[in-house]
CSV table of C-alpha atoms and ligand atoms in Angstrom, one decimal:
chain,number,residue,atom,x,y,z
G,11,UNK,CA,199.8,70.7,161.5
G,12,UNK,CA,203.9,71.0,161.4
G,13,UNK,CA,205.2,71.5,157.9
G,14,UNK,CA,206.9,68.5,157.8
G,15,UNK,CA,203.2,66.5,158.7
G,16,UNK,CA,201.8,68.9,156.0
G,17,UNK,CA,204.0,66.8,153.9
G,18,UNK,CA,204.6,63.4,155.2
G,19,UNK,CA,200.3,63.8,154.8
G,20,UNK,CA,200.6,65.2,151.5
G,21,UNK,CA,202.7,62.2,150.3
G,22,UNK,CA,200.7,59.6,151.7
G,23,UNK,CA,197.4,60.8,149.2
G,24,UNK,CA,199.7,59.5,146.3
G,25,UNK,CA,199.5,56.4,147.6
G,26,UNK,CA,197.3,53.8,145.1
G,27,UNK,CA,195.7,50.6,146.1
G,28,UNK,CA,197.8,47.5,145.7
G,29,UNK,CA,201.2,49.4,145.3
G,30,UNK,CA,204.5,48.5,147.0
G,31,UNK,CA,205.8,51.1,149.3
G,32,UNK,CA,209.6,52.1,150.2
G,33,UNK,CA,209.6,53.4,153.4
G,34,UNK,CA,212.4,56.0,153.9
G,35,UNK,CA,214.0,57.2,157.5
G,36,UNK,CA,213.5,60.2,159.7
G,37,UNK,CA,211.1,62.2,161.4
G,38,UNK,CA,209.2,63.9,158.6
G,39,UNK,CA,208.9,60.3,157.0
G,40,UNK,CA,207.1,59.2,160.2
G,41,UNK,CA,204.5,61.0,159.4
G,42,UNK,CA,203.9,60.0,155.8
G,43,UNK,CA,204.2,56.4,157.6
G,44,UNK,CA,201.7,57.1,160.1
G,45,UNK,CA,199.2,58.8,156.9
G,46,UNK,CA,199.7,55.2,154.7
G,47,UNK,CA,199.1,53.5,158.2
G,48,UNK,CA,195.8,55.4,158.6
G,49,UNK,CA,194.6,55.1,155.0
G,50,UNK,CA,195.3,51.4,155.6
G,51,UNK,CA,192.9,51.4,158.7
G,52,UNK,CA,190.4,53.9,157.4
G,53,UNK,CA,189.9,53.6,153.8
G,54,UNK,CA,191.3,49.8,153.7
G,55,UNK,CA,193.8,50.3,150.9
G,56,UNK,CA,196.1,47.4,150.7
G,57,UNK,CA,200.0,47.8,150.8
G,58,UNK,CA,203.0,46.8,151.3
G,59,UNK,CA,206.1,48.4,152.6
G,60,UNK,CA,209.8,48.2,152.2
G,61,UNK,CA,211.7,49.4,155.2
G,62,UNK,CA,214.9,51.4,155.2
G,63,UNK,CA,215.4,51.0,159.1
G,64,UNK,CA,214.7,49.2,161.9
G,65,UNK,CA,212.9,52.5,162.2
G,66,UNK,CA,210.5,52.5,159.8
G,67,UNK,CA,210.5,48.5,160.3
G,68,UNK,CA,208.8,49.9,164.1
G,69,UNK,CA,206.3,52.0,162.6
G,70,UNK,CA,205.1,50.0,159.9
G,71,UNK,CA,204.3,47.3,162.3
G,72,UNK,CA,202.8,49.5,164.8
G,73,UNK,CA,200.2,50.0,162.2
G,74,UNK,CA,199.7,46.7,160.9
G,75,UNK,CA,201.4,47.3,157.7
G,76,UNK,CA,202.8,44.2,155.9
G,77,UNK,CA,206.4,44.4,154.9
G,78,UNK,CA,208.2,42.5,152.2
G,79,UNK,CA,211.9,42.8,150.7
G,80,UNK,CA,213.3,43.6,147.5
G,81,UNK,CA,214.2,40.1,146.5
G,82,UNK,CA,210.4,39.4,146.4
G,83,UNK,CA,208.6,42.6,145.3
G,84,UNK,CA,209.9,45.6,143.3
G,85,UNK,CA,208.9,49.3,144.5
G,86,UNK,CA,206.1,51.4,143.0
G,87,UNK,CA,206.7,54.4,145.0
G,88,UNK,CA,209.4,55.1,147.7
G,89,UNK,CA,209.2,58.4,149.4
G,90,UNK,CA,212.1,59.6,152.2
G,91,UNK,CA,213.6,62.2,153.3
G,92,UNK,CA,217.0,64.7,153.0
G,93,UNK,CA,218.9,66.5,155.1
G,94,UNK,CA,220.4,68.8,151.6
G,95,UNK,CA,218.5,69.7,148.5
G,96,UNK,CA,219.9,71.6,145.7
G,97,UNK,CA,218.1,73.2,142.7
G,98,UNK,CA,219.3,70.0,140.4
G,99,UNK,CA,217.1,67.7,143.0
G,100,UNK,CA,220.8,66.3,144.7
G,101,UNK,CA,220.6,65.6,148.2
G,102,UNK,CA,222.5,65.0,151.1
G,103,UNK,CA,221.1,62.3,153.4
G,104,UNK,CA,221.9,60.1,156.4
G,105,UNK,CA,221.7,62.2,159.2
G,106,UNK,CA,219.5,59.1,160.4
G,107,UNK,CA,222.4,56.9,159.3
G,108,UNK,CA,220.2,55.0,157.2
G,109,UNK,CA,221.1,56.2,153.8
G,110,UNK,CA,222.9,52.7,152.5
G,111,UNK,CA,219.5,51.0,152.7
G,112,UNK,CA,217.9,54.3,151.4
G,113,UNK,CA,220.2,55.1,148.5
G,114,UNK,CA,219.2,50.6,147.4
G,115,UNK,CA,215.2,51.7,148.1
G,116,UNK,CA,215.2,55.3,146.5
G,117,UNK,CA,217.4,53.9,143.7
G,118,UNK,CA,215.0,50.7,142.9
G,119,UNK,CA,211.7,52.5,143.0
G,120,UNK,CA,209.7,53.1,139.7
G,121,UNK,CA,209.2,57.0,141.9
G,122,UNK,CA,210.7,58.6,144.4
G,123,UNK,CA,209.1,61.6,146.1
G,124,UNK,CA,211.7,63.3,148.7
G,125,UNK,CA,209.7,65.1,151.5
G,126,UNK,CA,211.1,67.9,153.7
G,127,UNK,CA,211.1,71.2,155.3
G,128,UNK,CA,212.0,73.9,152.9
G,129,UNK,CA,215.1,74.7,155.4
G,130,UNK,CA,216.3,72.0,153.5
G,131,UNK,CA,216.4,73.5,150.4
G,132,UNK,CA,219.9,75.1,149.5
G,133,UNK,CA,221.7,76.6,146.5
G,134,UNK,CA,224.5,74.4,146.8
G,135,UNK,CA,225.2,70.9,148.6
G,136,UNK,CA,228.0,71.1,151.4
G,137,UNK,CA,227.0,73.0,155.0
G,138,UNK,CA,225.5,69.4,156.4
G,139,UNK,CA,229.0,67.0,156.1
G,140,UNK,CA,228.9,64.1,153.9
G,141,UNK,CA,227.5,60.9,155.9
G,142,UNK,CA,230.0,57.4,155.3
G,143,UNK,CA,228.9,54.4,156.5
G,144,UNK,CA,232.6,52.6,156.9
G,145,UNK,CA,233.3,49.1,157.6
G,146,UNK,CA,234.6,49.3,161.3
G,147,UNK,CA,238.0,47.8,160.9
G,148,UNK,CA,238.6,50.7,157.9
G,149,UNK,CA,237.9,53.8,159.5
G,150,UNK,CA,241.1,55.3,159.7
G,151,UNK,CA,242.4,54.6,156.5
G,152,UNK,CA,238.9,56.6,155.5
G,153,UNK,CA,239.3,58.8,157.3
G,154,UNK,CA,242.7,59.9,156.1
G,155,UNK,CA,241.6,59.5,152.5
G,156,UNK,CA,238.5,61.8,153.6
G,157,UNK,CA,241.1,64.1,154.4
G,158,UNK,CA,243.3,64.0,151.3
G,159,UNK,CA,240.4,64.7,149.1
G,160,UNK,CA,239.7,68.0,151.6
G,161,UNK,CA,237.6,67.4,153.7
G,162,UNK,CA,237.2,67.2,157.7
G,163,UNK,CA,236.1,63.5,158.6
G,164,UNK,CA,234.6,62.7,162.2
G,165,UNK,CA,233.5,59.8,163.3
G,166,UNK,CA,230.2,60.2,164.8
G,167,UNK,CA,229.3,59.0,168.0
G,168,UNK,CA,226.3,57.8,169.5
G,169,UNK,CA,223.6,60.0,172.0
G,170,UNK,CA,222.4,57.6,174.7
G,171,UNK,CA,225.0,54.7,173.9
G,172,UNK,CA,228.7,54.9,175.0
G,173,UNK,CA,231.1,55.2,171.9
G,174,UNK,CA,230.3,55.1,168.3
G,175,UNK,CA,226.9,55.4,166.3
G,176,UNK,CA,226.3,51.8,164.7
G,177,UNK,CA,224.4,51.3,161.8
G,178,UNK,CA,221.4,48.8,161.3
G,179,UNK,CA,224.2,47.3,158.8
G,180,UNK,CA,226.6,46.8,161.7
G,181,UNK,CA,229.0,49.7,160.4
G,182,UNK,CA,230.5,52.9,161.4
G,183,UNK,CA,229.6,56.5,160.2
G,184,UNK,CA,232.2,59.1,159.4
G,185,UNK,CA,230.9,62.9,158.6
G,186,UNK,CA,232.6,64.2,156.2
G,187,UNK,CA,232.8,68.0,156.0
G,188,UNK,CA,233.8,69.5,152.3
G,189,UNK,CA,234.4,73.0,152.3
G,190,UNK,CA,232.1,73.0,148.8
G,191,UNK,CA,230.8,70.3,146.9
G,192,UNK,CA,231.2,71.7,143.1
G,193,UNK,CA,230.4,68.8,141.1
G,194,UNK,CA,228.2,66.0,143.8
G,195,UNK,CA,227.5,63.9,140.8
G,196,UNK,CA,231.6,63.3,140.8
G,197,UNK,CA,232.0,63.3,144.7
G,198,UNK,CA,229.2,60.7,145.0
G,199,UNK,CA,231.2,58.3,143.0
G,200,UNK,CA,234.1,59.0,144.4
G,201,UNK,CA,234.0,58.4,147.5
G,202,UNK,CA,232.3,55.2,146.7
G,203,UNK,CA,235.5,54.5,145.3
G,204,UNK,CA,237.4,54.4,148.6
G,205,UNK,CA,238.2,50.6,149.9
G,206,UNK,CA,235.9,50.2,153.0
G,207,UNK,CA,233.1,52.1,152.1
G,208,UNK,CA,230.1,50.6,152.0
G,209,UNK,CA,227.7,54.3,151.0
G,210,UNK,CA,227.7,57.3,151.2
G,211,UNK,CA,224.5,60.0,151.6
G,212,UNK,CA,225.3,61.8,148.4
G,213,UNK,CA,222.1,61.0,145.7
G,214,UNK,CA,222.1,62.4,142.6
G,215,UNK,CA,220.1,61.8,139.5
G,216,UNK,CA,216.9,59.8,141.2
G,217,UNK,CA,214.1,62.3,142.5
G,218,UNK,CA,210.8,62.7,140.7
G,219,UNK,CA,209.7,65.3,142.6
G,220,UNK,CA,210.2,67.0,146.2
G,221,UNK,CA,207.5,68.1,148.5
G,222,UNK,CA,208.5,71.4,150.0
G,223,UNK,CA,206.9,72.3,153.5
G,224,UNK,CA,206.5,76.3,153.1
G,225,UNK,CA,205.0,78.8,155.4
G,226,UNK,CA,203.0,79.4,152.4
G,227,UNK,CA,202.4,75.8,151.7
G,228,UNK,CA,203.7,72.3,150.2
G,229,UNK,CA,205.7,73.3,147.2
G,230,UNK,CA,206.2,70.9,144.5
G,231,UNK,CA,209.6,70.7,142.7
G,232,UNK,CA,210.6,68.6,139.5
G,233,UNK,CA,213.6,67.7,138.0
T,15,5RP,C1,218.1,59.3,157.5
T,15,5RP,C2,217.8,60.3,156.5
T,15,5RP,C3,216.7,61.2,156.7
T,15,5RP,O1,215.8,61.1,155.7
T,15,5RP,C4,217.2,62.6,156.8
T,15,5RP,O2,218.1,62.7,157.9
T,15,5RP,C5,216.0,63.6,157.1
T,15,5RP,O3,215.5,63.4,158.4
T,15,5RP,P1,214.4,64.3,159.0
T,15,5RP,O4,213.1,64.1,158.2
T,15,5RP,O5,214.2,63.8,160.4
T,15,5RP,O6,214.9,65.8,158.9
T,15,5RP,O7,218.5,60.5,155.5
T,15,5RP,O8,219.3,58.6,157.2
């Protein structure tokens, strides 16, 4: 087993009978996805998920797992990933450009558990650039406000697609590369502050508790 199955699996036995699930984005969440999808099959536990992308949307349905929205259900447990982890439990996500739907799912749920390899893990938040999900029509005016407040912005452009990445929202992404982040409780409102963004993958102040995939094994961290 990867480390990152050693803890998308790992998450998954957390899961209780009858709970609503948020479903967060990337590859190590697949495989917490695909260990809630098998507990579903095997042990008949009933749940139902929350999706932060069409992606997880996919995988849910692939195993047969109902889905429901936050205007009818509220979230027992979300767990997702991060592309950044500090020592305060502040991440950097959106390197699956999902993080608007993320931030409203990790944000609402009664837990959050944040699963990831422990490459992850840094002493301060800054080498993986800022995601921004931008409303199309504002990019450069973002982008030149990026740069005011030091930082390299780049639009970022899709792999097997001709132009720009576009988010399941319908929106651009700018990353946003700050030489250091000193304070990213301040830079995560901040930037929120700029006209035409719609999120950014800065979250601070939510995590319960992060599963760490270790050569030595999954190792638990708490606020
Ligand atoms: C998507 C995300 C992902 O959770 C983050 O990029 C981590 O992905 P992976 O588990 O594939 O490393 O924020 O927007």
């Amino acid at each position: 087993m990867n480390l990152k199955q050693e803890v998308g699996y790992k998450a998954a036995e957390e899961v209780k009978d009858g709970q609503i699930l948020g479903f967060g984005t990337g590859s190590t969440t697949k495989y917490f996805i695909d260990k809630v999808g098998m507990r579903v099959k095997e042990e008949g536990i009933e749940v139902m998920a929350i999706p932060t992308s069409y992606q997880s949307v996919l995988l849910a349905q692939e195993w047969n797992i109902p889905l429901t929205t936050l205007d009818e259900h509220s979230i027992d447990l979300a767990v997702d990933g991060a592309d950044e982890i500090d020592p305060q439990l502040n991440l950097i996500k959106g390197g699956g450009a999902a993080h608007t739907m993320e931030k409203i799912v990790d944000y609402s749920a009664d837990e959050l558990i944040i699963i990831a390899h422990d490459s992850k893990y840094v002493d301060q938040l800054g080498a993986f650039p800022v995601p921004v999900e931008v409303i199309p029509k504002a990019k450069t005016i973002v982008s030149n406000t990026l740069k005011d407040l030091g930082a390299s912005p780049k639009l970022r452009m899709a792999v097997n697609k001709d132009g720009p990445v576009i988010t399941d929202n319908g929106n651009f992404i700018i990353d946003a590369k700050f030489d250091e982040i000193l304070s990213p409780v301040d830079l995560e409102i901040e930037l929120n502050t700029i006209p035409g963004v719609v999120e950014n993958g800065i979250f601070t102040e939510m995590v319960d508790k992060v599963l760490l995939g270790t050569e030595d094994g999954v190792k638990e961290l708490k606020p």
